Coordinates of C-alpha atoms in Angstrom, one line a residue:
M1 CA -15.6 45.1 -2.5
K2 CA -14.7 45.0 0.9
I3 CA -11.7 47.1 2.6
D4 CA -11.3 46.8 6.4
I5 CA -9.7 49.7 7.8
H6 CA -8.8 48.0 10.9
S7 CA -6.3 44.7 11.5
H8 CA -3.2 43.8 13.2
I9 CA 0.3 42.4 12.1
L10 CA 3.7 41.1 13.5
P11 CA 6.3 40.3 12.0
K12 CA 6.9 36.3 12.8
E13 CA 10.3 37.1 14.9
W14 CA 12.1 40.6 15.7
P15 CA 15.5 40.6 17.2
D16 CA 15.8 40.3 21.2
L17 CA 14.9 43.6 22.2
K18 CA 15.8 43.6 25.6
K19 CA 19.5 42.5 24.8
R20 CA 19.2 45.1 21.7
Y21 CA 18.4 48.1 24.1
G22 CA 19.6 46.9 27.6
Y23 CA 16.5 46.9 29.3
G24 CA 12.8 45.2 29.8
G25 CA 9.5 45.9 29.5
W26 CA 9.2 44.8 25.6
V27 CA 7.5 42.1 23.9
Q28 CA 9.0 39.3 22.2
L29 CA 7.3 36.2 20.8
D30 CA 7.6 33.1 21.7
H31 CA 6.5 30.1 19.6
H32 CA 5.9 27.4 21.5
C33 CA 3.5 25.5 19.2
K34 CA 2.8 25.0 15.6
G35 CA 0.5 27.7 14.3
Q36 CA 0.6 29.8 18.1
A37 CA 2.6 32.4 19.7
K38 CA 2.8 33.8 23.1
M39 CA 3.7 37.2 23.5
M40 CA 5.7 37.6 26.3
K41 CA 6.5 40.4 28.3
D42 CA 8.8 40.6 31.3
G43 CA 8.4 36.6 31.3
K44 CA 4.9 36.9 31.4
V45 CA 2.5 35.9 28.7
F46 CA 0.6 39.0 27.7
R47 CA -1.7 37.6 24.7
V48 CA -1.4 34.0 23.0
I49 CA -1.7 34.5 19.3
Q50 CA -2.3 32.2 16.3
E51 CA -0.5 32.0 12.8
N52 CA -3.0 34.8 11.2
C53 CA -1.2 37.4 13.4
W54 CA 2.0 37.0 11.4
D55 CA 1.5 35.0 8.6
P56 CA 0.3 36.9 5.2
E57 CA -0.9 33.3 3.2
V58 CA -3.1 32.3 6.2
R59 CA -4.3 36.2 6.4
I60 CA -5.6 35.9 2.8
K61 CA -7.2 32.2 2.9
E62 CA -9.4 33.5 5.6
M63 CA -9.9 37.0 3.8
D64 CA -11.3 35.1 0.5
L65 CA -13.5 33.0 3.2
S66 CA -15.3 35.9 4.2
G67 CA -15.5 38.3 1.2
V68 CA -12.8 40.7 2.0
T69 CA -10.8 42.1 -0.6
V70 CA -8.3 44.7 1.4
Q71 CA -7.0 44.6 4.7
V72 CA -5.4 47.8 6.2
L73 CA -2.8 46.8 8.2
S74 CA -1.1 47.8 11.3
T75 CA 0.9 47.2 14.4
V76 CA -0.5 45.8 17.5
P77 CA -0.6 48.8 19.7
V78 CA 1.5 47.4 22.9
M79 CA 4.5 47.7 20.3
F80 CA 3.9 51.5 20.1
S81 CA 6.5 51.6 22.9
Y82 CA 6.2 55.3 23.5
W83 CA 7.4 54.7 26.7
A84 CA 11.0 53.7 26.0
K85 CA 14.1 55.9 24.7
P86 CA 13.1 57.5 22.0
Q87 CA 16.1 56.0 19.7
D88 CA 15.3 52.7 20.5
T89 CA 11.5 53.2 20.1
L90 CA 12.5 54.6 16.7
D91 CA 14.7 51.9 15.9
L92 CA 11.8 49.3 16.7
A93 CA 9.4 51.5 14.5
Q94 CA 11.5 50.6 11.4
I95 CA 12.0 46.8 12.1
L96 CA 7.9 47.0 12.3
N97 CA 7.4 49.1 9.0
D98 CA 10.4 47.5 6.9
D99 CA 8.3 44.2 7.7
L100 CA 5.0 45.4 6.7
A101 CA 6.2 47.2 3.8
A102 CA 7.7 43.9 2.7
T103 CA 4.4 42.2 3.1
V104 CA 2.5 44.8 1.3
K105 CA 5.1 44.8 -1.3
K106 CA 4.4 40.8 -2.3
Y107 CA 0.5 41.3 -2.2
P108 CA 0.0 44.8 -3.2
K109 CA -3.7 44.4 -4.2
R110 CA -4.4 42.2 -0.8
F111 CA -3.1 44.7 2.1
I112 CA -2.6 48.4 3.0
G113 CA 0.2 49.2 5.2
L114 CA -0.3 51.7 8.2
G115 CA 3.3 53.1 9.8
T116 CA 4.3 53.3 13.3
L117 CA 6.0 56.1 14.7
P118 CA 8.1 57.3 17.7
L119 CA 5.7 59.7 18.8
Q120 CA 7.5 60.8 22.3
A121 CA 10.0 62.2 20.5
P122 CA 8.1 64.2 17.5
D123 CA 11.1 65.5 15.4
L124 CA 12.3 61.5 14.8
A125 CA 8.7 61.0 14.4
V126 CA 8.3 63.7 11.4
K127 CA 11.2 62.0 9.9
E128 CA 10.1 58.2 9.7
M129 CA 6.3 59.5 8.8
H130 CA 8.4 60.8 5.7
R131 CA 9.8 57.5 5.2
C132 CA 6.5 55.6 5.4
V133 CA 4.8 57.7 3.1
N134 CA 7.9 58.7 0.7
E135 CA 9.9 55.2 0.6
L136 CA 7.6 52.7 2.1
G137 CA 4.5 53.8 0.0
F138 CA 2.2 53.8 3.1
P139 CA -0.7 56.2 3.1
G140 CA -0.7 56.9 6.3
V141 CA 0.0 55.6 10.1
Q142 CA -1.3 54.6 13.3
I143 CA -1.0 56.1 16.4
G144 CA -2.2 55.7 20.2
S145 CA -4.8 57.5 22.2
H146 CA -2.3 59.2 23.9
V147 CA 1.5 59.5 24.3
N148 CA 2.9 59.0 28.0
E149 CA 1.4 61.9 29.3
W150 CA 0.4 64.0 26.6
D151 CA -2.9 63.8 24.8
L152 CA -3.7 64.6 21.5
N153 CA -4.0 68.0 21.7
A154 CA -0.7 68.2 23.3
P155 CA 1.6 71.6 21.5
E156 CA 4.4 68.8 21.1
L157 CA 2.4 67.1 18.6
Y158 CA 1.8 70.1 16.4
D159 CA 4.8 69.0 14.0
I160 CA 3.2 66.0 13.6
Y161 CA 0.1 66.9 12.5
A162 CA 1.8 69.3 10.2
A163 CA 3.7 66.8 8.7
A164 CA 0.5 64.7 8.2
E165 CA -1.1 67.4 6.5
K166 CA 1.8 68.4 4.1
L167 CA 2.1 64.3 2.9
N168 CA -1.3 63.6 2.7
C169 CA -0.8 61.2 5.5
S170 CA -4.1 59.8 7.5
L171 CA -4.0 59.1 11.2
F172 CA -5.6 56.2 12.5
V173 CA -6.1 56.6 16.2
H174 CA -5.8 53.4 18.1
P175 CA -6.5 53.1 22.0
W176 CA -4.1 51.8 24.0
D177 CA -2.2 52.2 27.6
M178 CA -5.4 51.9 29.7
Q179 CA -5.6 51.3 33.3
I180 CA -5.5 47.7 34.1
D181 CA -5.3 48.1 38.1
G182 CA -7.7 48.7 40.9
R183 CA -11.0 49.3 39.8
M184 CA -10.1 48.4 36.1
S185 CA -8.7 44.8 36.9
K186 CA -11.9 42.7 36.5
Y187 CA -14.1 41.8 34.0
W188 CA -11.8 42.5 31.5
F189 CA -13.1 46.2 32.0
P190 CA -9.4 47.7 30.6
W191 CA -10.6 46.4 26.9
L192 CA -14.5 46.2 27.2
I193 CA -15.0 50.3 28.7
G194 CA -11.3 51.4 28.9
M195 CA -10.5 51.3 25.7
P196 CA -14.1 52.9 24.4
A197 CA -12.9 55.5 27.2
E198 CA -9.6 56.8 25.6
T199 CA -10.8 56.8 22.2
T200 CA -13.3 59.3 23.4
I201 CA -10.9 60.9 25.7
A202 CA -8.7 61.2 22.2
I203 CA -11.8 62.9 20.0
C204 CA -12.6 65.3 22.6
S205 CA -8.9 66.5 23.0
M206 CA -8.4 67.1 19.3
I207 CA -11.5 68.9 19.2
M208 CA -10.9 71.2 22.5
G209 CA -7.4 71.5 21.8
G210 CA -8.4 72.8 18.5
I211 CA -6.4 70.5 16.3
F212 CA -9.5 70.3 13.7
E213 CA -8.9 74.0 13.8
K214 CA -5.1 74.3 13.4
F215 CA -5.4 71.9 11.1
P216 CA -8.1 71.5 8.8
K217 CA -6.5 69.3 6.2
L218 CA -6.1 66.5 8.7
K219 CA -7.5 63.4 7.9
V220 CA -8.2 61.3 11.6
C221 CA -10.3 58.0 12.1
F222 CA -10.8 56.6 15.5
A223 CA -11.0 53.0 16.3
H224 CA -14.0 51.4 17.6
G225 CA -16.8 53.2 16.3
G226 CA -15.3 56.5 18.0
G227 CA -15.6 55.0 21.3
A228 CA -18.6 56.5 23.8
F229 CA -18.2 59.9 21.7
P230 CA -20.7 59.3 19.1
Y231 CA -23.9 58.2 22.3
T232 CA -22.3 61.2 24.7
V233 CA -22.0 63.9 21.7
G234 CA -25.1 65.6 23.4
R235 CA -23.7 66.0 26.6
I236 CA -20.3 66.9 25.2
S237 CA -21.6 70.0 23.7
H238 CA -24.3 71.1 26.2
G239 CA -21.6 70.9 29.0
F240 CA -19.3 72.9 26.6
N241 CA -21.8 75.4 26.3
M242 CA -22.8 75.6 30.0
R243 CA -19.0 75.6 31.3
P244 CA -17.0 77.4 28.7
D245 CA -14.7 78.5 31.4
L246 CA -13.9 75.0 31.7
C247 CA -14.5 73.5 28.5
A248 CA -13.4 76.4 25.8
V249 CA -10.3 77.4 26.5
D250 CA -8.5 76.3 23.5
N251 CA -10.9 75.9 21.1
K252 CA -14.4 78.4 20.8
V253 CA -16.0 76.2 18.8
D254 CA -18.6 73.7 19.6
P255 CA -17.9 70.0 19.3
R256 CA -21.1 69.3 17.4
K257 CA -19.1 71.4 14.3
Y258 CA -16.9 68.7 13.6
L259 CA -19.3 66.1 13.0
G260 CA -18.3 65.1 9.5
S261 CA -14.7 66.2 10.1
F262 CA -13.4 63.0 11.0
Y263 CA -13.8 59.4 10.7
T264 CA -14.6 56.1 12.7
D265 CA -14.6 52.3 12.0
S266 CA -17.6 50.1 12.3
L267 CA -16.7 47.9 15.1
V268 CA -19.6 48.8 17.4
H269 CA -21.2 45.1 17.0
D270 CA -24.7 46.5 17.3
R271 CA -27.5 48.0 14.8
G272 CA -28.9 50.6 17.1
A273 CA -25.0 51.6 17.7
L274 CA -24.1 51.7 14.1
K275 CA -27.4 53.3 12.9
L276 CA -26.4 56.0 15.6
L277 CA -22.7 56.2 14.4
T278 CA -23.7 56.7 10.9
S279 CA -26.3 59.2 11.7
V280 CA -24.2 61.2 14.1
I281 CA -20.4 60.6 12.5
G282 CA -21.8 61.2 8.7
E283 CA -22.9 58.1 6.2
D284 CA -19.4 59.1 4.6
K285 CA -17.4 58.9 7.6
V286 CA -17.9 55.4 8.9
I287 CA -15.3 52.9 7.6
L288 CA -15.9 48.9 8.0
G289 CA -13.0 48.0 10.6
T290 CA -13.1 44.5 12.5
D291 CA -10.1 44.4 14.6
Y292 CA -8.9 41.3 12.9
P293 CA -7.2 38.7 14.0
F294 CA -8.5 39.3 17.6
P295 CA -11.8 38.2 19.7
L296 CA -13.3 41.3 20.1
G297 CA -13.4 41.7 16.6
E298 CA -16.3 41.6 14.2
L299 CA -15.6 38.2 13.3
E300 CA -17.6 37.7 10.2
P301 CA -16.1 41.2 8.2
G302 CA -19.4 42.9 7.6
K303 CA -22.0 41.1 8.3
L304 CA -23.4 43.9 10.8
I305 CA -23.5 46.8 7.7
D306 CA -25.1 43.9 4.9
S307 CA -27.5 43.3 8.1
M308 CA -28.9 47.1 8.0
D309 CA -32.3 46.6 6.3
D310 CA -32.6 50.3 6.0
F311 CA -29.2 51.0 4.4
D312 CA -29.3 51.0 0.7
N313 CA -26.7 49.4 -1.4
K314 CA -25.1 52.5 -2.2
L315 CA -24.5 53.4 1.5
K316 CA -23.3 49.7 2.0
D317 CA -21.0 50.0 -0.5
K318 CA -19.2 53.3 1.0
L319 CA -19.0 52.1 4.2
K320 CA -17.4 48.9 3.4
A321 CA -15.5 50.6 0.6
G322 CA -15.7 54.1 -0.6
N323 CA -14.9 55.9 2.6
A324 CA -11.7 53.4 3.5
L325 CA -10.3 54.7 -0.2
E326 CA -11.4 58.1 0.4
F327 CA -9.9 58.4 3.8
L328 CA -6.7 56.6 2.5
G329 CA -6.4 58.8 -0.7
L330 CA -6.5 55.4 -2.8
S331 CA -8.6 54.5 -6.2
R332 CA -10.3 51.7 -6.1
K333 CA -8.7 50.6 -9.8
Q334 CA -5.8 49.7 -7.6
F335 CA -7.3 46.8 -5.5
E336 CA -9.7 45.3 -8.6

């Protein structure tokens, strides 16, 4: 069994958001030719996507070819729209969540949904989280690595974490809104460097901000193998102990204590990195994730895990399925 925790999907179409809300900055799909569409933002092409980004039947065919049993579906992070008026972001989130729920309902043994929330308005986000879990049947939601000027330690987000604990709602943290100008404007740096940096900031914000102390039952998984954190945790811990006046202002606990308290996906593209990741984060805490259907993802799902000669079959099964089920609070029987 292979369960892919990290795959993105969009509706085939949605309303003209500029007309609906009265201002720009939104993404629209331009189906300019059969099997392809342009993601347009204020008249400029953000990304060209193929039909596997919106068509569940196409996805299932590709899943069958690559041996993926289940995809955990979440929106494309550019759709988070935390910058917009809260009521408008809520409206868009509900459009995306309802479409996602319809896909999961149609193919319940192949897809699991993670909702999206208007995090810039925590009261609205908590209400939509309740709807995602209680009405739409999602076991979790995807959240961005920051919310405008708030990092994930922001007290404004505490109510969301409290609700997630109460609802047993898992959080999948995806980097977004990276710096794209200046020195980061070349060589695809926002995606190659900016995304891992965003994820590292998200992890350190939650640790040093005491989120795992305040909300010990919170289940969190960070995308892209936890960014740079697994490799730099020694430096982070050392700095924390050398300069507690700077690092231990909100939480007195050494960051190393939290290893084994959260999950990451397996998307690191390197055998040495995957070995380090499972050693540092924990064999029970790393989950197969591919970033399907985008080119920076693992194009042959599970190939890296299967290539690890020093991983036994029990460990490989944990990484490919068991850990995902544990994170999401689901059982294997549901998908057999």
